[in-house]
Amino acid sequence: MFRVRRIYDDILPVNQAAIRDVQQILADQFTGLAAEEIARLPERLRNPGRPWSPVLLVAENARRRVLGFALAMTDPELKFAYLDYLATAKSVKGRGVGAALYEHVRDEALALGTRGVFFECLPDEPDRCSNPEIRKSNAARLRFYETYGARPIVHTAYETPCTPAQTDNLPFLMFDDLDRGVPLRAADARLIVTAILERKYRHLCTPEYIANVAASFRDDPVPLRPPRYVKKESSRRPASMPARERMAVTINDRHEIHHIRERGYVEAPVRIKAIRSELEPSGLIEPLPVRSYPEKHILAVHDARFVSYLRRACAGVPEGKSIYPYVFPVRNAARPPKELSVRAGYYCIDTFTPINRNAFPAAKRAVDCTLTAADEVLRGRRVAYALVRPPGHHAERKLFGGFCYFNNAAVAAHYLTRYGRVAILDIDYHHGNGQQEIFYERNDVLTVSIHGDPEFAYPYFTGFAGERGAGAGAGYNLNIVLPEVQNGPQYRQALERALAAVTKFKPVFLVVALGLDSAKGDPTGTWLLLPRDFQENGRMIGGLRLPTLVVQEGGYRTRTLGTNARRFFQGLLEAIHR
């Protein structure tokens, strides 16, 4: 068994290991390829050179050993894909790896809106290849591609030698129309062939040679060689618009134990049900089981005494009862109140976030859920989503509140900093005060929050534009404060500013604190965002094309909550996988 996945860069260790395997296959299977060219593969992914855009696909077994790979370059301006390499490891024989890779290349090319896939294939004709053994191998390769409808372009000068030394075994230019049935026009072919020769063979081909080859594409439409090997309808899977790489989703499987059955308490289990009911039939997600993580990850961002208090206080509350903070003493670190119920006000910022028997285990499981999703990103998944409650972005180092106990996004961000800088983008209606306070003096995590002005919006005492960080973190906190009424286009202006700050920071990872309480009609907000606005917001964020962890925060209008979540992720996935 194997899995095909796309590699976007060489930043993650799991991708670095895969690229090393790919480089070894290149060295083994393409002995004439210069070592310098093989070494350039990571650079080609990071800086392909406009307008080329690379697509590297690897087939991996359960141990993440690369069995084969395909490297294609796409041109969004001329709308074509060029398959540079497709190869399997020497030990891989007849296991369908090459077929799976080529089918994924076709799906990627179709999804990217190309007119087809071009590539080179060595000839199977005696007058073009004099060595019978090589010719037999060439024929097998051409037979394979013909099952997909890909055939050599004929009646052109593409096979003309660049130098007098080249006399035998010169490649065909192949074309696969991806089952679209649209003829290749000569004018388009001339531009495409020019681009291929200039970018791939500039060191061999003179400008005059390239111009002559391009000019030889006179027949319109461009003719392909008649089928030679496949005489009947192919049984191969046709190219299709793929579901793309599905988003890993981890769901807090213990969230329902935290159910405050009191009038007006909107942070309820139905929120998760509303989102799941829209995402699960959508084909966008791959649910994964939640793993358990040691408490040290919580303690990395939260004060140990605060965590200890929350555990003991929750365990001491009778089943079915809740204690709300009602006394808020002036902070005195040396003399906190002895009574746990009274001490709640020492650690809490409001009067509506209760202590109860299940708050601690539910919040701890939300952290487990978020770290499971973070690990999926570290394993090479481009997008992972932690669908959790209770939420977390109001929880500070020593404080809980705003329905939040542990800061899920902050725990995950700190966890990811082992591998590079992290940007947290909080798009909840309310200020992400927790992330701000936790990372306020750090420069390895950028915290950006778009929220309602604290003059009218919870938590009221933080989230002002002048709060920019301190010490080493000076300049690494950005609050984008918005007025009480805000529609979609107005919001996107603020989002553009936030994304510009993230881009300037150059993070390795993006953590999105996803609040859907900016929706029209949300009982905790005043803004007017509609489903189409959430989709466009997701598309804008996905345009950063960063490994992205999304952590659920607010959103309480359950009639539209699921739809808004689905539309957000449709936009995000569409952009991030383009």
Coordinates of C-alpha atoms in Angstrom, one line a residue:
M1 CA 0.0 0.0 0.0
F2 CA 1.2 3.5 -0.7
R3 CA -0.1 7.1 -0.6
V4 CA 0.5 9.8 -3.1
R5 CA 0.9 13.3 -1.6
R6 CA 2.2 16.7 -2.9
I7 CA 5.3 18.3 -1.5
Y8 CA 5.3 22.1 -1.6
D9 CA 8.6 22.9 0.0
D10 CA 11.6 21.5 1.9
I11 CA 10.9 23.2 5.2
L12 CA 9.4 20.3 7.2
P13 CA 11.6 17.4 8.2
V14 CA 9.2 14.9 6.7
N15 CA 9.5 16.8 3.3
Q16 CA 13.3 17.0 3.6
A17 CA 13.4 13.2 4.0
A18 CA 11.1 12.7 1.0
I19 CA 13.2 15.0 -1.2
R20 CA 16.3 13.2 -0.3
D21 CA 14.6 9.9 -1.5
V22 CA 13.6 11.7 -4.7
Q23 CA 17.1 12.9 -5.3
Q24 CA 18.4 9.3 -4.8
I25 CA 15.9 8.0 -7.4
L26 CA 17.0 10.7 -9.8
A27 CA 20.6 9.7 -9.4
D28 CA 19.8 6.0 -9.8
Q29 CA 17.4 6.2 -12.8
F30 CA 18.9 9.2 -14.7
T31 CA 22.6 8.5 -14.7
G32 CA 23.3 11.2 -17.2
L33 CA 21.8 13.9 -15.0
A34 CA 24.3 16.3 -13.5
A35 CA 24.7 16.1 -9.7
E36 CA 24.2 19.9 -9.6
E37 CA 20.8 19.6 -11.2
I38 CA 19.7 16.9 -8.7
A39 CA 21.0 19.1 -5.8
R40 CA 18.9 22.0 -7.2
L41 CA 15.6 20.3 -6.5
P42 CA 14.8 22.0 -3.2
E43 CA 15.6 25.3 -4.8
R44 CA 13.3 24.6 -7.7
L45 CA 10.5 24.1 -5.2
R46 CA 11.2 27.3 -3.2
N47 CA 12.1 29.5 -6.2
P48 CA 10.9 28.0 -9.4
G49 CA 11.3 31.1 -11.5
R50 CA 8.3 32.8 -13.0
P51 CA 6.0 31.7 -14.6
W52 CA 6.9 28.1 -13.8
S53 CA 5.1 26.6 -10.8
P54 CA 6.4 23.2 -9.6
V55 CA 4.2 20.2 -8.7
L56 CA 6.2 17.5 -6.9
L57 CA 4.2 14.3 -6.1
V58 CA 5.6 11.4 -4.1
A59 CA 4.3 7.9 -3.6
E60 CA 5.2 6.8 -0.1
N61 CA 4.7 3.5 1.8
A62 CA 3.5 3.2 5.4
R63 CA 7.1 3.9 6.6
R64 CA 7.2 7.1 4.5
R65 CA 9.8 5.7 2.2
V66 CA 9.4 7.2 -1.3
L67 CA 8.6 4.5 -3.9
G68 CA 8.4 6.9 -6.8
F69 CA 7.8 10.5 -7.8
A70 CA 6.6 12.8 -10.5
L71 CA 7.8 16.4 -11.0
A72 CA 5.7 18.6 -13.3
M73 CA 6.0 22.3 -14.0
T74 CA 2.9 24.3 -14.7
D75 CA 2.6 27.6 -16.5
P76 CA -0.6 29.5 -15.4
E77 CA -0.2 32.1 -18.1
L78 CA 0.0 29.7 -21.1
K79 CA -2.1 27.2 -19.3
F80 CA 0.0 24.0 -19.8
A81 CA 1.8 21.5 -17.6
Y82 CA 5.1 19.9 -18.5
L83 CA 6.0 16.6 -16.9
D84 CA 9.7 16.8 -16.3
Y85 CA 10.3 13.4 -14.5
L86 CA 8.3 10.4 -13.5
A87 CA 10.3 7.5 -12.0
T88 CA 10.1 4.8 -9.4
A89 CA 12.8 3.4 -7.2
K90 CA 14.8 0.5 -8.6
S91 CA 13.3 -1.9 -6.1
V92 CA 9.7 -1.1 -7.2
K93 CA 8.4 -3.5 -9.8
G94 CA 4.9 -3.7 -11.2
R95 CA 3.1 -2.2 -8.2
G96 CA 1.1 0.5 -10.0
V97 CA 3.2 3.3 -8.5
G98 CA 3.9 4.9 -11.9
A99 CA 0.3 4.7 -12.9
A100 CA -0.9 6.3 -9.7
L101 CA 1.6 9.1 -10.0
Y102 CA 0.7 9.9 -13.6
E103 CA -3.0 9.9 -12.8
H104 CA -2.3 12.4 -10.0
V105 CA -0.3 14.5 -12.4
R106 CA -3.3 14.5 -14.8
D107 CA -5.7 15.4 -12.0
E108 CA -3.4 18.3 -10.8
A109 CA -3.1 19.6 -14.3
L110 CA -6.9 19.5 -14.8
A111 CA -7.6 21.2 -11.5
L112 CA -5.1 23.9 -12.3
G113 CA -6.9 24.7 -15.5
T114 CA -4.3 23.6 -18.0
R115 CA -5.1 22.7 -21.6
G116 CA -3.1 19.5 -21.2
V117 CA 0.2 17.8 -20.2
F118 CA 3.3 17.9 -22.4
F119 CA 6.3 15.7 -21.9
E120 CA 9.0 13.9 -23.8
C121 CA 9.2 10.2 -24.6
L122 CA 12.0 8.4 -26.5
P123 CA 11.1 6.9 -29.9
D124 CA 9.9 3.4 -30.7
E125 CA 10.8 3.5 -34.5
P126 CA 13.9 1.9 -36.0
D127 CA 14.8 4.9 -38.0
R128 CA 14.8 7.0 -34.8
C129 CA 16.3 4.5 -32.4
S130 CA 18.8 2.0 -33.7
N131 CA 19.3 -0.1 -30.5
P132 CA 16.6 -2.8 -30.3
E133 CA 16.8 -3.2 -26.5
I134 CA 16.4 0.6 -26.0
R135 CA 13.6 0.7 -28.6
K136 CA 11.7 -2.1 -26.7
S137 CA 11.9 -0.1 -23.5
N138 CA 10.8 3.0 -25.3
A139 CA 7.8 1.2 -26.8
A140 CA 6.7 0.0 -23.4
R141 CA 6.8 3.5 -22.1
L142 CA 4.8 4.8 -25.1
R143 CA 2.3 2.0 -24.7
F144 CA 1.8 3.0 -21.0
Y145 CA 1.1 6.7 -21.9
E146 CA -1.1 5.8 -24.8
T147 CA -3.6 4.1 -22.4
Y148 CA -4.2 7.6 -21.1
G149 CA -4.7 9.1 -24.6
A150 CA -1.2 10.7 -24.7
R151 CA 0.5 10.3 -28.0
P152 CA 3.4 11.9 -29.9
I153 CA 2.9 15.1 -31.8
V154 CA 3.8 14.5 -35.5
H155 CA 4.8 16.5 -38.6
T156 CA 7.0 19.0 -36.7
A157 CA 10.8 19.6 -36.3
Y158 CA 10.7 18.9 -32.6
E159 CA 13.0 15.9 -33.1
T160 CA 15.6 17.9 -35.0
P161 CA 19.1 17.5 -33.4
C162 CA 20.3 20.6 -31.6
T163 CA 23.9 19.6 -32.3
P164 CA 25.6 17.4 -34.9
A165 CA 26.5 14.9 -32.2
Q166 CA 22.8 14.2 -31.6
T167 CA 21.8 11.7 -34.2
D168 CA 19.8 8.9 -32.5
N169 CA 17.1 8.3 -29.9
L170 CA 15.8 11.9 -30.0
P171 CA 12.6 12.3 -28.0
F172 CA 9.0 12.8 -29.2
L173 CA 7.0 15.7 -27.7
M174 CA 3.9 14.1 -26.2
F175 CA 0.5 15.6 -25.6
D176 CA -2.2 14.5 -23.2
D177 CA -5.4 16.5 -23.5
L178 CA -6.7 15.1 -20.2
D179 CA -9.8 13.6 -21.9
R180 CA -11.2 17.0 -22.6
G181 CA -11.4 16.4 -26.4
V182 CA -10.2 19.9 -27.2
P183 CA -7.8 20.1 -30.1
L184 CA -4.4 21.7 -29.6
R185 CA -4.3 24.9 -31.8
A186 CA -1.1 25.6 -33.7
A187 CA -0.8 29.1 -32.3
D188 CA -0.9 27.9 -28.7
A189 CA 1.5 25.1 -29.5
R190 CA 4.1 27.5 -30.9
L191 CA 4.0 29.5 -27.7
I192 CA 4.2 26.4 -25.5
V193 CA 7.0 24.8 -27.4
T194 CA 9.0 28.0 -27.3
A195 CA 8.5 28.1 -23.5
I196 CA 9.6 24.5 -23.1
L197 CA 12.7 24.8 -25.1
E198 CA 13.8 28.1 -23.7
R199 CA 13.3 27.0 -20.1
K200 CA 14.5 23.4 -20.3
Y201 CA 17.1 23.6 -23.1
R202 CA 18.4 27.1 -23.2
H203 CA 22.0 25.8 -22.6
L204 CA 21.7 23.5 -25.7
C205 CA 19.4 25.3 -28.1
T206 CA 20.2 28.6 -29.9
P207 CA 17.4 31.1 -30.3
E208 CA 17.4 30.4 -34.0
Y209 CA 16.9 26.7 -33.4
I210 CA 14.0 27.4 -31.0
A211 CA 12.3 29.7 -33.5
N212 CA 12.6 27.2 -36.3
V213 CA 11.1 24.4 -34.2
A214 CA 8.2 26.6 -33.1
A215 CA 7.5 27.7 -36.6
S216 CA 7.3 24.0 -37.7
F217 CA 4.0 23.7 -35.9
R218 CA 1.9 24.6 -38.9
D219 CA -0.9 22.1 -39.0
D220 CA -4.0 23.4 -37.2
P221 CA -5.1 21.6 -35.1
V222 CA -1.8 20.0 -34.2
P223 CA -1.9 16.3 -35.3
L224 CA -1.0 13.4 -33.0
R225 CA 0.3 10.0 -34.1
P226 CA -2.6 7.5 -34.5
P227 CA -2.9 5.0 -31.7
R228 CA -0.4 2.2 -32.1
Y229 CA -0.8 0.1 -29.0
V230 CA -4.2 0.7 -27.6
K231 CA -6.9 -0.6 -30.0
K232 CA -9.9 -0.4 -27.7
E233 CA -11.4 1.9 -25.0
S234 CA -8.9 2.2 -22.2
S235 CA -9.7 0.9 -18.8
R236 CA -7.6 3.6 -17.1
R237 CA -9.2 6.2 -14.9
P238 CA -9.9 9.4 -16.9
A239 CA -8.6 12.7 -15.6
S240 CA -11.1 14.2 -13.2
M241 CA -11.4 17.3 -11.1
P242 CA -9.9 15.9 -7.9
A243 CA -11.1 16.5 -4.3
R244 CA -7.5 17.6 -3.8
E245 CA -5.7 16.7 -0.7
R246 CA -8.3 16.3 2.0
M247 CA -8.1 18.4 5.1
A248 CA -7.2 16.4 8.2
V249 CA -9.8 17.0 10.9
T250 CA -9.6 16.2 14.5
I251 CA -12.7 16.5 16.6
N252 CA -12.8 16.7 20.4
D253 CA -14.4 13.4 21.2
R254 CA -15.1 14.4 24.8
H255 CA -16.5 17.9 24.2
E256 CA -20.0 16.9 25.1
I257 CA -19.2 16.2 28.7
H258 CA -18.8 20.0 29.0
H259 CA -22.4 21.0 28.6
I260 CA -23.6 24.0 30.6
R261 CA -27.4 23.6 30.6
E262 CA -28.2 27.2 31.6
R263 CA -30.2 29.8 29.8
G264 CA -28.1 32.1 27.7
Y265 CA -24.9 29.9 27.7
V266 CA -24.3 29.8 24.0
E267 CA -21.1 27.7 24.0
A268 CA -22.9 24.4 23.6
P269 CA -22.3 21.0 22.0
V270 CA -24.7 21.8 19.2
R271 CA -21.9 24.0 17.7
I272 CA -19.8 21.0 16.9
K273 CA -22.8 19.1 15.5
A274 CA -23.7 22.1 13.2
I275 CA -20.2 22.2 11.7
R276 CA -19.8 18.4 11.3
S277 CA -23.2 18.2 9.5
E278 CA -21.9 20.4 6.8
L279 CA -18.3 19.2 6.6
E280 CA -18.7 15.5 6.7
P281 CA -20.8 15.2 3.5
S282 CA -18.6 17.7 1.6
G283 CA -15.7 15.5 0.7
L284 CA -13.3 18.1 2.0
I285 CA -12.2 16.3 5.2
E286 CA -10.5 13.2 6.5
P287 CA -11.4 12.7 10.2
L288 CA -8.6 11.4 12.3
P289 CA -8.5 9.9 15.8
V290 CA -7.3 12.1 18.6
R291 CA -4.1 11.2 20.4
S292 CA -3.2 12.0 24.0
Y293 CA -0.3 14.3 24.8
P294 CA 1.6 15.0 28.0
E295 CA 0.6 18.0 30.1
K296 CA 4.0 19.6 29.6
H297 CA 2.7 21.1 26.3
I298 CA 0.1 23.0 28.3
L299 CA 2.7 24.1 30.9
A300 CA 4.8 25.4 28.1
V301 CA 2.4 28.4 27.7
H302 CA 0.3 28.3 30.9
D303 CA 1.4 28.9 34.5
A304 CA 1.8 25.7 36.5
R305 CA -0.1 27.0 39.5
F306 CA -3.0 28.1 37.3
V307 CA -3.1 24.6 35.7
S308 CA -3.0 22.9 39.1
Y309 CA -5.7 25.1 40.4
L310 CA -8.0 24.4 37.4
R311 CA -7.5 20.7 37.8
R312 CA -8.2 20.7 41.6
A313 CA -11.1 23.1 41.4
C314 CA -12.9 21.3 38.6
A315 CA -12.5 17.9 40.4
G316 CA -14.0 19.4 43.6
V317 CA -17.2 20.6 42.1
P318 CA -20.2 18.2 42.5
E319 CA -21.4 16.5 39.4
G320 CA -24.0 18.7 37.5
K321 CA -23.1 21.9 39.3
S322 CA -21.1 24.9 38.2
I323 CA -19.3 27.6 40.1
Y324 CA -19.1 31.1 38.6
P325 CA -16.5 33.6 39.7
Y326 CA -18.1 36.2 41.9
V327 CA -15.2 37.8 43.9
F328 CA -12.4 39.4 42.0
P329 CA -9.7 40.3 44.6
V330 CA -6.9 42.7 43.8
R331 CA -4.1 40.4 42.6
N332 CA -1.7 39.3 45.3
A333 CA 0.5 36.5 44.2
A334 CA 1.6 35.7 47.7
R335 CA -1.9 35.5 49.3
P336 CA -4.5 34.0 46.9
P337 CA -7.8 33.1 48.6
K338 CA -7.8 29.7 50.2
E339 CA -11.3 28.7 49.2
L340 CA -11.2 27.3 45.7
S341 CA -14.6 28.6 44.7
V342 CA -13.6 32.1 45.8
R343 CA -10.2 31.7 44.1
A344 CA -12.0 31.3 40.8
G345 CA -12.0 35.1 40.6
Y346 CA -8.3 35.2 41.1
Y347 CA -7.8 33.2 37.9
C348 CA -10.8 34.3 35.8
I349 CA -11.5 37.5 33.8
D350 CA -15.4 37.4 33.8
T351 CA -18.5 36.1 35.6
F352 CA -19.8 33.8 32.9
T353 CA -17.1 31.1 32.5
P354 CA -17.8 28.4 35.1
I355 CA -15.8 25.9 37.0
N356 CA -17.4 22.5 36.8
R357 CA -16.5 18.8 37.0
N358 CA -15.9 18.4 33.3
A359 CA -14.3 21.7 32.3
F360 CA -10.7 20.5 32.9
P361 CA -11.0 17.1 31.1
A362 CA -12.8 18.7 28.2
A363 CA -10.3 21.5 27.9
K364 CA -7.4 19.1 28.2
R365 CA -8.9 17.0 25.4
A366 CA -9.2 20.1 23.2
V367 CA -5.5 20.6 23.5
D368 CA -4.9 16.9 22.6
C369 CA -7.1 17.4 19.6
T370 CA -5.2 20.6 18.5
L371 CA -1.8 18.9 18.9
T372 CA -2.9 15.9 16.9
A373 CA -3.8 18.3 14.1
A374 CA -0.5 20.1 14.5
D375 CA 1.3 16.8 14.1
E376 CA -0.6 16.2 10.8
V377 CA 0.9 19.5 9.5
L378 CA 4.3 18.4 10.6
R379 CA 3.8 15.1 8.7
G380 CA 3.3 17.1 5.5
R381 CA -0.4 17.7 5.5
R382 CA -1.0 21.2 4.0
V383 CA -4.1 21.9 6.1
A384 CA -5.4 20.5 9.4
Y385 CA -8.4 21.6 11.4
A386 CA -9.0 21.1 15.1
L387 CA -12.7 21.2 15.6
V388 CA -12.8 21.8 19.4
R389 CA -14.7 23.1 22.2
P390 CA -14.3 24.6 24.7
P391 CA -12.5 27.3 22.7
G392 CA -9.2 28.8 23.9
H393 CA -8.2 32.2 22.5
H394 CA -9.2 34.2 25.6
A395 CA -7.1 32.0 28.0
E396 CA -3.9 33.8 29.0
R397 CA -0.9 32.4 30.8
K398 CA -2.6 32.6 34.2
L399 CA -6.2 33.3 33.4
F400 CA -9.3 31.7 32.0
G401 CA -12.4 33.4 30.7
G402 CA -14.6 34.0 27.6
F403 CA -15.6 30.3 27.6
C404 CA -11.9 29.4 27.4
Y405 CA -9.7 27.4 29.8
F406 CA -6.5 26.5 27.9
N407 CA -5.3 28.4 24.8
N408 CA -5.4 25.7 22.2
A409 CA -3.9 27.9 19.4
A410 CA -1.1 29.1 21.6
V411 CA -0.2 25.6 22.7
A412 CA 0.0 24.5 19.1
A413 CA 1.9 27.5 18.0
H414 CA 4.6 27.0 20.6
Y415 CA 4.7 23.3 19.7
L416 CA 5.3 24.2 16.0
T417 CA 8.1 26.7 16.8
R418 CA 10.5 23.7 17.2
Y419 CA 10.6 23.8 13.4
G420 CA 10.4 27.5 12.6
R421 CA 8.5 30.8 13.0
V422 CA 4.8 30.7 13.5
A423 CA 2.1 33.4 12.7
I424 CA -1.2 33.3 14.5
L425 CA -4.0 34.9 12.7
D426 CA -7.1 35.4 14.9
I427 CA -10.2 36.1 12.9
D428 CA -12.7 35.8 15.8
Y429 CA -15.0 38.7 16.3
H430 CA -13.4 39.2 19.8
H431 CA -9.8 40.0 20.5
G432 CA -7.4 37.1 20.8
N433 CA -6.1 38.4 24.1
G434 CA -4.7 35.0 25.1
Q435 CA -2.2 34.7 22.3
Q436 CA -1.3 38.3 22.7
E437 CA -0.4 38.0 26.4
I438 CA 1.4 34.6 26.0
F439 CA 3.6 35.7 23.1
Y440 CA 3.9 39.5 23.9
E441 CA 7.6 39.4 24.5
R442 CA 8.6 36.8 21.9
N443 CA 9.7 37.4 18.3
D444 CA 9.3 33.8 17.0
V445 CA 5.5 34.0 17.0
L446 CA 3.7 36.8 15.3
T447 CA 0.2 37.4 16.7
V448 CA -2.4 39.2 14.6
S449 CA -6.0 39.7 15.6
I450 CA -8.8 41.3 13.7
H451 CA -11.6 42.2 16.1
G452 CA -14.3 44.5 17.3
D453 CA -13.1 47.6 19.1
P454 CA -12.6 46.9 22.8
E455 CA -14.6 50.0 23.5
F456 CA -17.7 47.9 22.8
A457 CA -16.5 44.3 22.4
Y458 CA -15.4 41.7 24.9
P459 CA -12.8 41.4 26.5
Y460 CA -12.9 45.3 26.7
F461 CA -9.5 45.8 28.4
T462 CA -7.1 44.5 25.7
G463 CA -6.9 44.6 21.9
F464 CA -6.1 48.2 21.3
A465 CA -4.1 49.2 18.2
G466 CA -1.2 50.6 20.3
E467 CA -0.4 47.2 21.8
R468 CA 2.5 46.1 19.6
G469 CA 4.6 43.8 21.8
A470 CA 7.4 44.4 24.3
G471 CA 11.0 43.5 24.7
A472 CA 12.1 41.0 22.1
G473 CA 8.5 40.9 20.9
A474 CA 8.2 44.6 20.2
G475 CA 6.5 44.9 16.8
Y476 CA 5.4 41.3 16.7
N477 CA 1.8 41.9 17.9
L478 CA -0.8 43.5 15.6
N479 CA -4.3 44.4 16.5
I480 CA -6.6 45.5 13.7
V481 CA -9.5 47.2 15.4
L482 CA -12.8 47.5 13.5
P483 CA -16.0 49.4 14.2
E484 CA -19.3 48.0 15.3
V485 CA -20.8 47.6 11.8
Q486 CA -18.7 45.7 9.3
N487 CA -19.7 44.0 6.0
G488 CA -17.7 41.6 3.9
P489 CA -15.9 44.0 1.6
Q490 CA -14.9 46.2 4.6
Y491 CA -13.7 43.2 6.5
R492 CA -11.5 42.0 3.6
Q493 CA -9.7 45.3 3.6
A494 CA -8.6 44.6 7.2
L495 CA -7.8 41.0 6.2
E496 CA -5.5 42.2 3.4
R497 CA -3.6 44.3 6.0
A498 CA -3.3 41.2 8.3
L499 CA -2.1 39.0 5.5
A500 CA 0.5 41.6 4.5
A501 CA 1.9 41.5 8.0
V502 CA 2.0 37.7 8.0
T503 CA 3.8 37.7 4.6
K504 CA 6.4 40.2 5.8
F505 CA 7.1 38.0 8.9
K506 CA 7.8 35.0 6.6
P507 CA 6.6 32.3 9.0
V508 CA 7.0 28.6 8.4
F509 CA 3.5 27.8 9.7
L510 CA 0.2 29.6 10.0
V511 CA -2.2 29.0 12.9
V512 CA -5.7 30.4 12.2
A513 CA -7.9 31.0 15.2
L514 CA -11.2 30.6 13.4
G515 CA -14.0 32.5 14.9
L516 CA -17.2 32.4 13.0
D517 CA -19.0 34.8 15.3
S518 CA -18.3 37.6 12.7
A519 CA -21.4 36.2 10.9
K520 CA -24.5 38.2 10.4
G521 CA -26.9 37.4 13.3
D522 CA -24.4 35.9 15.7
P523 CA -25.6 36.5 19.2
T524 CA -22.2 37.6 20.4
G525 CA -21.3 40.0 17.5
T526 CA -22.5 42.8 15.5
W527 CA -20.9 42.3 12.0
L528 CA -22.7 41.3 8.8
L529 CA -20.5 38.6 7.1
L530 CA -22.3 36.2 4.8
P531 CA -21.3 32.7 3.6
R532 CA -19.8 34.1 0.4
D533 CA -17.7 36.4 2.6
F534 CA -16.3 33.5 4.6
Q535 CA -15.4 31.7 1.4
E536 CA -13.5 34.7 0.1
N537 CA -11.8 35.1 3.4
G538 CA -10.7 31.5 3.2
R539 CA -9.4 32.0 -0.3
M540 CA -7.4 35.0 0.7
I541 CA -5.8 33.2 3.6
G542 CA -5.1 30.1 1.5
G543 CA -3.4 32.4 -0.9
L544 CA -0.5 32.5 1.5
R545 CA 0.1 28.8 0.7
L546 CA 1.6 28.1 4.1
P547 CA 1.2 24.9 6.1
T548 CA -1.9 25.8 8.0
L549 CA -3.5 24.7 11.2
V550 CA -7.0 26.0 11.8
V551 CA -8.3 25.9 15.4
Q552 CA -12.0 26.5 16.1
E553 CA -12.9 29.4 18.4
G554 CA -16.2 31.2 18.5
G555 CA -19.3 31.1 16.3
Y556 CA -22.7 30.7 18.0
R557 CA -25.5 31.2 15.4
T558 CA -26.0 27.5 14.8
R559 CA -28.4 28.0 11.9
T560 CA -25.6 29.3 9.7
L561 CA -22.5 28.1 11.6
G562 CA -22.0 24.9 9.5
T563 CA -22.5 26.6 6.2
N564 CA -20.1 29.4 7.0
A565 CA -17.5 26.8 8.1
R566 CA -17.9 24.8 5.0
R567 CA -17.6 27.9 2.7
F568 CA -14.5 29.1 4.6
F569 CA -12.7 25.8 4.1
Q570 CA -13.8 25.5 0.4
G571 CA -12.1 28.8 -0.2
L572 CA -9.0 27.9 1.9
L573 CA -8.5 24.6 0.2
E574 CA -9.1 25.9 -3.3
A575 CA -6.4 28.5 -2.9
I576 CA -3.8 26.6 -0.9
H577 CA -3.8 23.6 -3.3
R578 CA -3.8 25.6 -6.5

